[in-house]
Amino acid sequence: WERGNKSAESVIVGINPIYESASMDSVMACAKMKLNYYKKNPNYASSIKDANSAYEMLNQGMEDSLINLTGCTLDEVLYYISKKRPVLAMKDSDNAVLIISYDAYNITVIDPSSFITKKIGLNDGMKLFQSAGNIFMSYIAVE
């Protein structure tokens, strides 16, 4: 952990948005986007079978790299964005977004339940994620 060692802004490119559908909720959509980006394969998540939850899917696909950041603040998890590792963030008990960038004033998220990529003010994001319990997931680099 390198607290405070993050750039002033960061953007992750190359994530293909996946949106909620009748057979997939926003949490699973975020997990699939994250896993596809991690493996640098836009269809990798489809190869994970027998995963009953987004966490199981990520755990199987990322092996020992998955990291549960529950309890961290939004500011703390932005470190992972600066290292080009998207962060799955719960916005309430049933819905998630994927954080893909930030600057001095906003974060940018892919919101599968709203079918859009949007900016959220840092203070609004902090309140949103805090009200959901500050539940975040990312991954560590395996070298």
PDB file of C-alpha atoms in Angstrom:
ATOM      1  CA  TRP A   1       0.000   0.000   0.000  1.00  0.00           C
ATOM      2  CA  GLU A   2       1.434   3.334  -1.017  1.00  0.00           C
ATOM      3  CA  ARG A   3      -0.928   5.770   0.624  1.00  0.00           C
ATOM      4  CA  GLY A   4      -0.782   9.162  -0.984  1.00  0.00           C
ATOM      5  CA  ASN A   5       1.331   7.938  -3.877  1.00  0.00           C
ATOM      6  CA  LYS A   6      -1.248   8.562  -6.578  1.00  0.00           C
ATOM      7  CA  SER A   7      -1.344  10.941  -9.479  1.00  0.00           C
ATOM      8  CA  ALA A   8      -3.604  14.002  -9.506  1.00  0.00           C
ATOM      9  CA  GLU A   9      -5.778  12.348 -12.142  1.00  0.00           C
ATOM     10  CA  SER A  10      -5.986   9.016 -13.896  1.00  0.00           C
ATOM     11  CA  VAL A  11      -8.011   7.372 -16.667  1.00  0.00           C
ATOM     12  CA  ILE A  12      -8.277   3.670 -17.424  1.00  0.00           C
ATOM     13  CA  VAL A  13      -8.969   2.970 -21.097  1.00  0.00           C
ATOM     14  CA  GLY A  14      -9.882  -0.258 -22.840  1.00  0.00           C
ATOM     15  CA  ILE A  15     -12.858  -1.352 -20.737  1.00  0.00           C
ATOM     16  CA  ASN A  16     -15.817  -2.489 -22.809  1.00  0.00           C
ATOM     17  CA  PRO A  17     -19.017  -1.538 -20.947  1.00  0.00           C
ATOM     18  CA  ILE A  18     -21.363  -4.375 -19.978  1.00  0.00           C
ATOM     19  CA  TYR A  19     -24.822  -3.401 -18.824  1.00  0.00           C
ATOM     20  CA  GLU A  20     -27.469  -4.991 -16.646  1.00  0.00           C
ATOM     21  CA  SER A  21     -29.884  -7.377 -18.341  1.00  0.00           C
ATOM     22  CA  ALA A  22     -32.685  -9.746 -17.392  1.00  0.00           C
ATOM     23  CA  SER A  23     -30.072 -12.440 -16.677  1.00  0.00           C
ATOM     24  CA  MET A  24     -27.339 -10.264 -15.134  1.00  0.00           C
ATOM     25  CA  ASP A  25     -27.420  -7.668 -12.353  1.00  0.00           C
ATOM     26  CA  SER A  26     -25.112  -4.659 -12.122  1.00  0.00           C
ATOM     27  CA  VAL A  27     -22.731  -6.379  -9.686  1.00  0.00           C
ATOM     28  CA  MET A  28     -22.128  -9.284 -12.084  1.00  0.00           C
ATOM     29  CA  ALA A  29     -21.798  -6.842 -15.012  1.00  0.00           C
ATOM     30  CA  CYS A  30     -19.091  -4.932 -13.115  1.00  0.00           C
ATOM     31  CA  ALA A  31     -17.333  -8.189 -12.226  1.00  0.00           C
ATOM     32  CA  LYS A  32     -17.316  -9.245 -15.871  1.00  0.00           C
ATOM     33  CA  MET A  33     -15.932  -5.881 -17.037  1.00  0.00           C
ATOM     34  CA  LYS A  34     -13.233  -6.033 -14.376  1.00  0.00           C
ATOM     35  CA  LEU A  35     -12.260  -9.602 -15.208  1.00  0.00           C
ATOM     36  CA  ASN A  36     -12.193  -9.003 -18.971  1.00  0.00           C
ATOM     37  CA  TYR A  37      -9.947  -5.960 -18.439  1.00  0.00           C
ATOM     38  CA  TYR A  38      -7.681  -7.883 -16.041  1.00  0.00           C
ATOM     39  CA  LYS A  39      -7.178 -10.713 -18.530  1.00  0.00           C
ATOM     40  CA  LYS A  40      -6.955  -8.312 -21.503  1.00  0.00           C
ATOM     41  CA  ASN A  41      -9.607 -10.427 -23.212  1.00  0.00           C
ATOM     42  CA  PRO A  42     -13.059  -8.934 -23.895  1.00  0.00           C
ATOM     43  CA  ASN A  43     -14.776 -12.333 -23.523  1.00  0.00           C
ATOM     44  CA  TYR A  44     -12.754 -13.947 -20.739  1.00  0.00           C
ATOM     45  CA  ALA A  45     -15.481 -13.696 -18.094  1.00  0.00           C
ATOM     46  CA  SER A  46     -17.726 -15.900 -20.235  1.00  0.00           C
ATOM     47  CA  SER A  47     -15.287 -18.772 -19.723  1.00  0.00           C
ATOM     48  CA  ILE A  48     -15.801 -18.789 -15.934  1.00  0.00           C
ATOM     49  CA  LYS A  49     -18.378 -21.451 -15.171  1.00  0.00           C
ATOM     50  CA  ASP A  50     -20.160 -22.407 -11.956  1.00  0.00           C
ATOM     51  CA  ALA A  51     -19.684 -19.006 -10.313  1.00  0.00           C
ATOM     52  CA  ASN A  52     -22.712 -18.264  -8.153  1.00  0.00           C
ATOM     53  CA  SER A  53     -21.679 -14.695  -7.389  1.00  0.00           C
ATOM     54  CA  ALA A  54     -19.580 -11.853  -8.726  1.00  0.00           C
ATOM     55  CA  TYR A  55     -17.060 -12.457  -5.939  1.00  0.00           C
ATOM     56  CA  GLU A  56     -16.721 -16.137  -6.900  1.00  0.00           C
ATOM     57  CA  MET A  57     -16.255 -15.191 -10.552  1.00  0.00           C
ATOM     58  CA  LEU A  58     -13.556 -12.649  -9.706  1.00  0.00           C
ATOM     59  CA  ASN A  59     -11.876 -14.995  -7.254  1.00  0.00           C
ATOM     60  CA  GLN A  60     -11.699 -17.792  -9.836  1.00  0.00           C
ATOM     61  CA  GLY A  61     -10.511 -15.545 -12.653  1.00  0.00           C
ATOM     62  CA  MET A  62      -7.993 -13.503 -10.680  1.00  0.00           C
ATOM     63  CA  GLU A  63      -6.690 -16.278  -8.463  1.00  0.00           C
ATOM     64  CA  ASP A  64      -4.670 -14.627  -5.668  1.00  0.00           C
ATOM     65  CA  SER A  65      -4.841 -11.082  -7.057  1.00  0.00           C
ATOM     66  CA  LEU A  66      -8.346 -10.095  -5.891  1.00  0.00           C
ATOM     67  CA  ILE A  67      -8.354  -7.665  -2.972  1.00  0.00           C
ATOM     68  CA  ASN A  68     -11.332  -6.729  -0.829  1.00  0.00           C
ATOM     69  CA  LEU A  69     -11.080  -3.029   0.027  1.00  0.00           C
ATOM     70  CA  THR A  70     -14.202  -2.873   2.183  1.00  0.00           C
ATOM     71  CA  GLY A  71     -13.850  -0.151   4.777  1.00  0.00           C
ATOM     72  CA  CYS A  72     -11.436   1.966   2.744  1.00  0.00           C
ATOM     73  CA  THR A  73     -12.484   5.465   1.756  1.00  0.00           C
ATOM     74  CA  LEU A  74     -13.074   6.589  -1.816  1.00  0.00           C
ATOM     75  CA  ASP A  75      -9.873   8.636  -1.653  1.00  0.00           C
ATOM     76  CA  GLU A  76      -7.906   5.554  -0.607  1.00  0.00           C
ATOM     77  CA  VAL A  77      -9.252   3.330  -3.397  1.00  0.00           C
ATOM     78  CA  LEU A  78      -8.389   5.936  -6.032  1.00  0.00           C
ATOM     79  CA  TYR A  79      -4.806   4.714  -5.585  1.00  0.00           C
ATOM     80  CA  TYR A  80      -5.852   1.582  -7.499  1.00  0.00           C
ATOM     81  CA  ILE A  81      -7.277   3.672 -10.343  1.00  0.00           C
ATOM     82  CA  SER A  82      -3.946   5.535 -10.531  1.00  0.00           C
ATOM     83  CA  LYS A  83      -2.276   2.126 -10.973  1.00  0.00           C
ATOM     84  CA  LYS A  84      -4.733   1.309 -13.814  1.00  0.00           C
ATOM     85  CA  ARG A  85      -6.761  -1.193 -11.782  1.00  0.00           C
ATOM     86  CA  PRO A  86     -10.536  -0.545 -11.990  1.00  0.00           C
ATOM     87  CA  VAL A  87     -12.486  -0.650  -8.743  1.00  0.00           C
ATOM     88  CA  LEU A  88     -15.869  -2.305  -8.282  1.00  0.00           C
ATOM     89  CA  ALA A  89     -17.864  -0.146  -5.858  1.00  0.00           C
ATOM     90  CA  MET A  90     -21.239  -0.859  -4.311  1.00  0.00           C
ATOM     91  CA  LYS A  91     -23.645   2.089  -4.542  1.00  0.00           C
ATOM     92  CA  ASP A  92     -26.297   0.327  -2.433  1.00  0.00           C
ATOM     93  CA  SER A  93     -26.984  -3.207  -1.246  1.00  0.00           C
ATOM     94  CA  ASP A  94     -27.888  -4.488  -4.729  1.00  0.00           C
ATOM     95  CA  ASN A  95     -26.147  -2.258  -7.282  1.00  0.00           C
ATOM     96  CA  ALA A  96     -22.541  -1.646  -8.252  1.00  0.00           C
ATOM     97  CA  VAL A  97     -20.542   0.654 -10.490  1.00  0.00           C
ATOM     98  CA  LEU A  98     -17.054   0.306 -11.915  1.00  0.00           C
ATOM     99  CA  ILE A  99     -14.795   3.276 -11.154  1.00  0.00           C
ATOM    100  CA  ILE A 100     -12.542   3.929 -14.165  1.00  0.00           C
ATOM    101  CA  SER A 101     -11.127   7.431 -13.708  1.00  0.00           C
ATOM    102  CA  TYR A 102     -10.810  10.445 -11.460  1.00  0.00           C
ATOM    103  CA  ASP A 103      -9.580  14.017 -11.442  1.00  0.00           C
ATOM    104  CA  ALA A 104      -9.491  16.743  -8.798  1.00  0.00           C
ATOM    105  CA  TYR A 105     -13.285  17.100  -8.773  1.00  0.00           C
ATOM    106  CA  ASN A 106     -14.948  13.939 -10.129  1.00  0.00           C
ATOM    107  CA  ILE A 107     -14.813  10.209 -10.567  1.00  0.00           C
ATOM    108  CA  THR A 108     -16.041   8.494 -13.720  1.00  0.00           C
ATOM    109  CA  VAL A 109     -18.007   5.281 -13.383  1.00  0.00           C
ATOM    110  CA  ILE A 110     -19.617   2.759 -15.675  1.00  0.00           C
ATOM    111  CA  ASP A 111     -23.092   2.268 -14.202  1.00  0.00           C
ATOM    112  CA  PRO A 112     -24.590  -0.966 -15.570  1.00  0.00           C
ATOM    113  CA  SER A 113     -28.018  -0.351 -14.017  1.00  0.00           C
ATOM    114  CA  SER A 114     -28.335   3.083 -15.679  1.00  0.00           C
ATOM    115  CA  PHE A 115     -26.759   1.938 -18.962  1.00  0.00           C
ATOM    116  CA  ILE A 116     -24.315   4.885 -18.974  1.00  0.00           C
ATOM    117  CA  THR A 117     -20.826   6.039 -18.169  1.00  0.00           C
ATOM    118  CA  LYS A 118     -21.058   9.140 -16.012  1.00  0.00           C
ATOM    119  CA  LYS A 119     -19.141  11.534 -13.803  1.00  0.00           C
ATOM    120  CA  ILE A 120     -19.926  11.836 -10.112  1.00  0.00           C
ATOM    121  CA  GLY A 121     -18.547  14.630  -7.934  1.00  0.00           C
ATOM    122  CA  LEU A 122     -15.973  13.399  -5.405  1.00  0.00           C
ATOM    123  CA  ASN A 123     -18.053  14.512  -2.419  1.00  0.00           C
ATOM    124  CA  ASP A 124     -21.208  12.942  -3.853  1.00  0.00           C
ATOM    125  CA  GLY A 125     -19.307   9.730  -4.589  1.00  0.00           C
ATOM    126  CA  MET A 126     -17.876   9.661  -1.094  1.00  0.00           C
ATOM    127  CA  LYS A 127     -21.377   9.990   0.399  1.00  0.00           C
ATOM    128  CA  LEU A 128     -22.857   7.418  -2.004  1.00  0.00           C
ATOM    129  CA  PHE A 129     -20.260   4.741  -1.271  1.00  0.00           C
ATOM    130  CA  GLN A 130     -20.144   5.519   2.449  1.00  0.00           C
ATOM    131  CA  SER A 131     -23.923   5.038   2.716  1.00  0.00           C
ATOM    132  CA  ALA A 132     -23.474   1.607   1.084  1.00  0.00           C
ATOM    133  CA  GLY A 133     -20.769   0.606   3.589  1.00  0.00           C
ATOM    134  CA  ASN A 134     -17.650   1.541   1.594  1.00  0.00           C
ATOM    135  CA  ILE A 135     -17.599  -1.828  -0.182  1.00  0.00           C
ATOM    136  CA  PHE A 136     -14.902  -1.890  -2.878  1.00  0.00           C
ATOM    137  CA  MET A 137     -12.959  -4.579  -4.749  1.00  0.00           C
ATOM    138  CA  SER A 138      -9.883  -4.320  -6.911  1.00  0.00           C
ATOM    139  CA  TYR A 139      -6.750  -6.377  -7.426  1.00  0.00           C
ATOM    140  CA  ILE A 140      -3.063  -6.303  -6.737  1.00  0.00           C
ATOM    141  CA  ALA A 141      -0.410  -6.689  -9.401  1.00  0.00           C
ATOM    142  CA  VAL A 142       1.141 -10.127  -9.507  1.00  0.00           C
ATOM    143  CA  GLU A 143       4.748  -9.888 -10.528  1.00  0.00           C
TER     144      GLU A 143
END
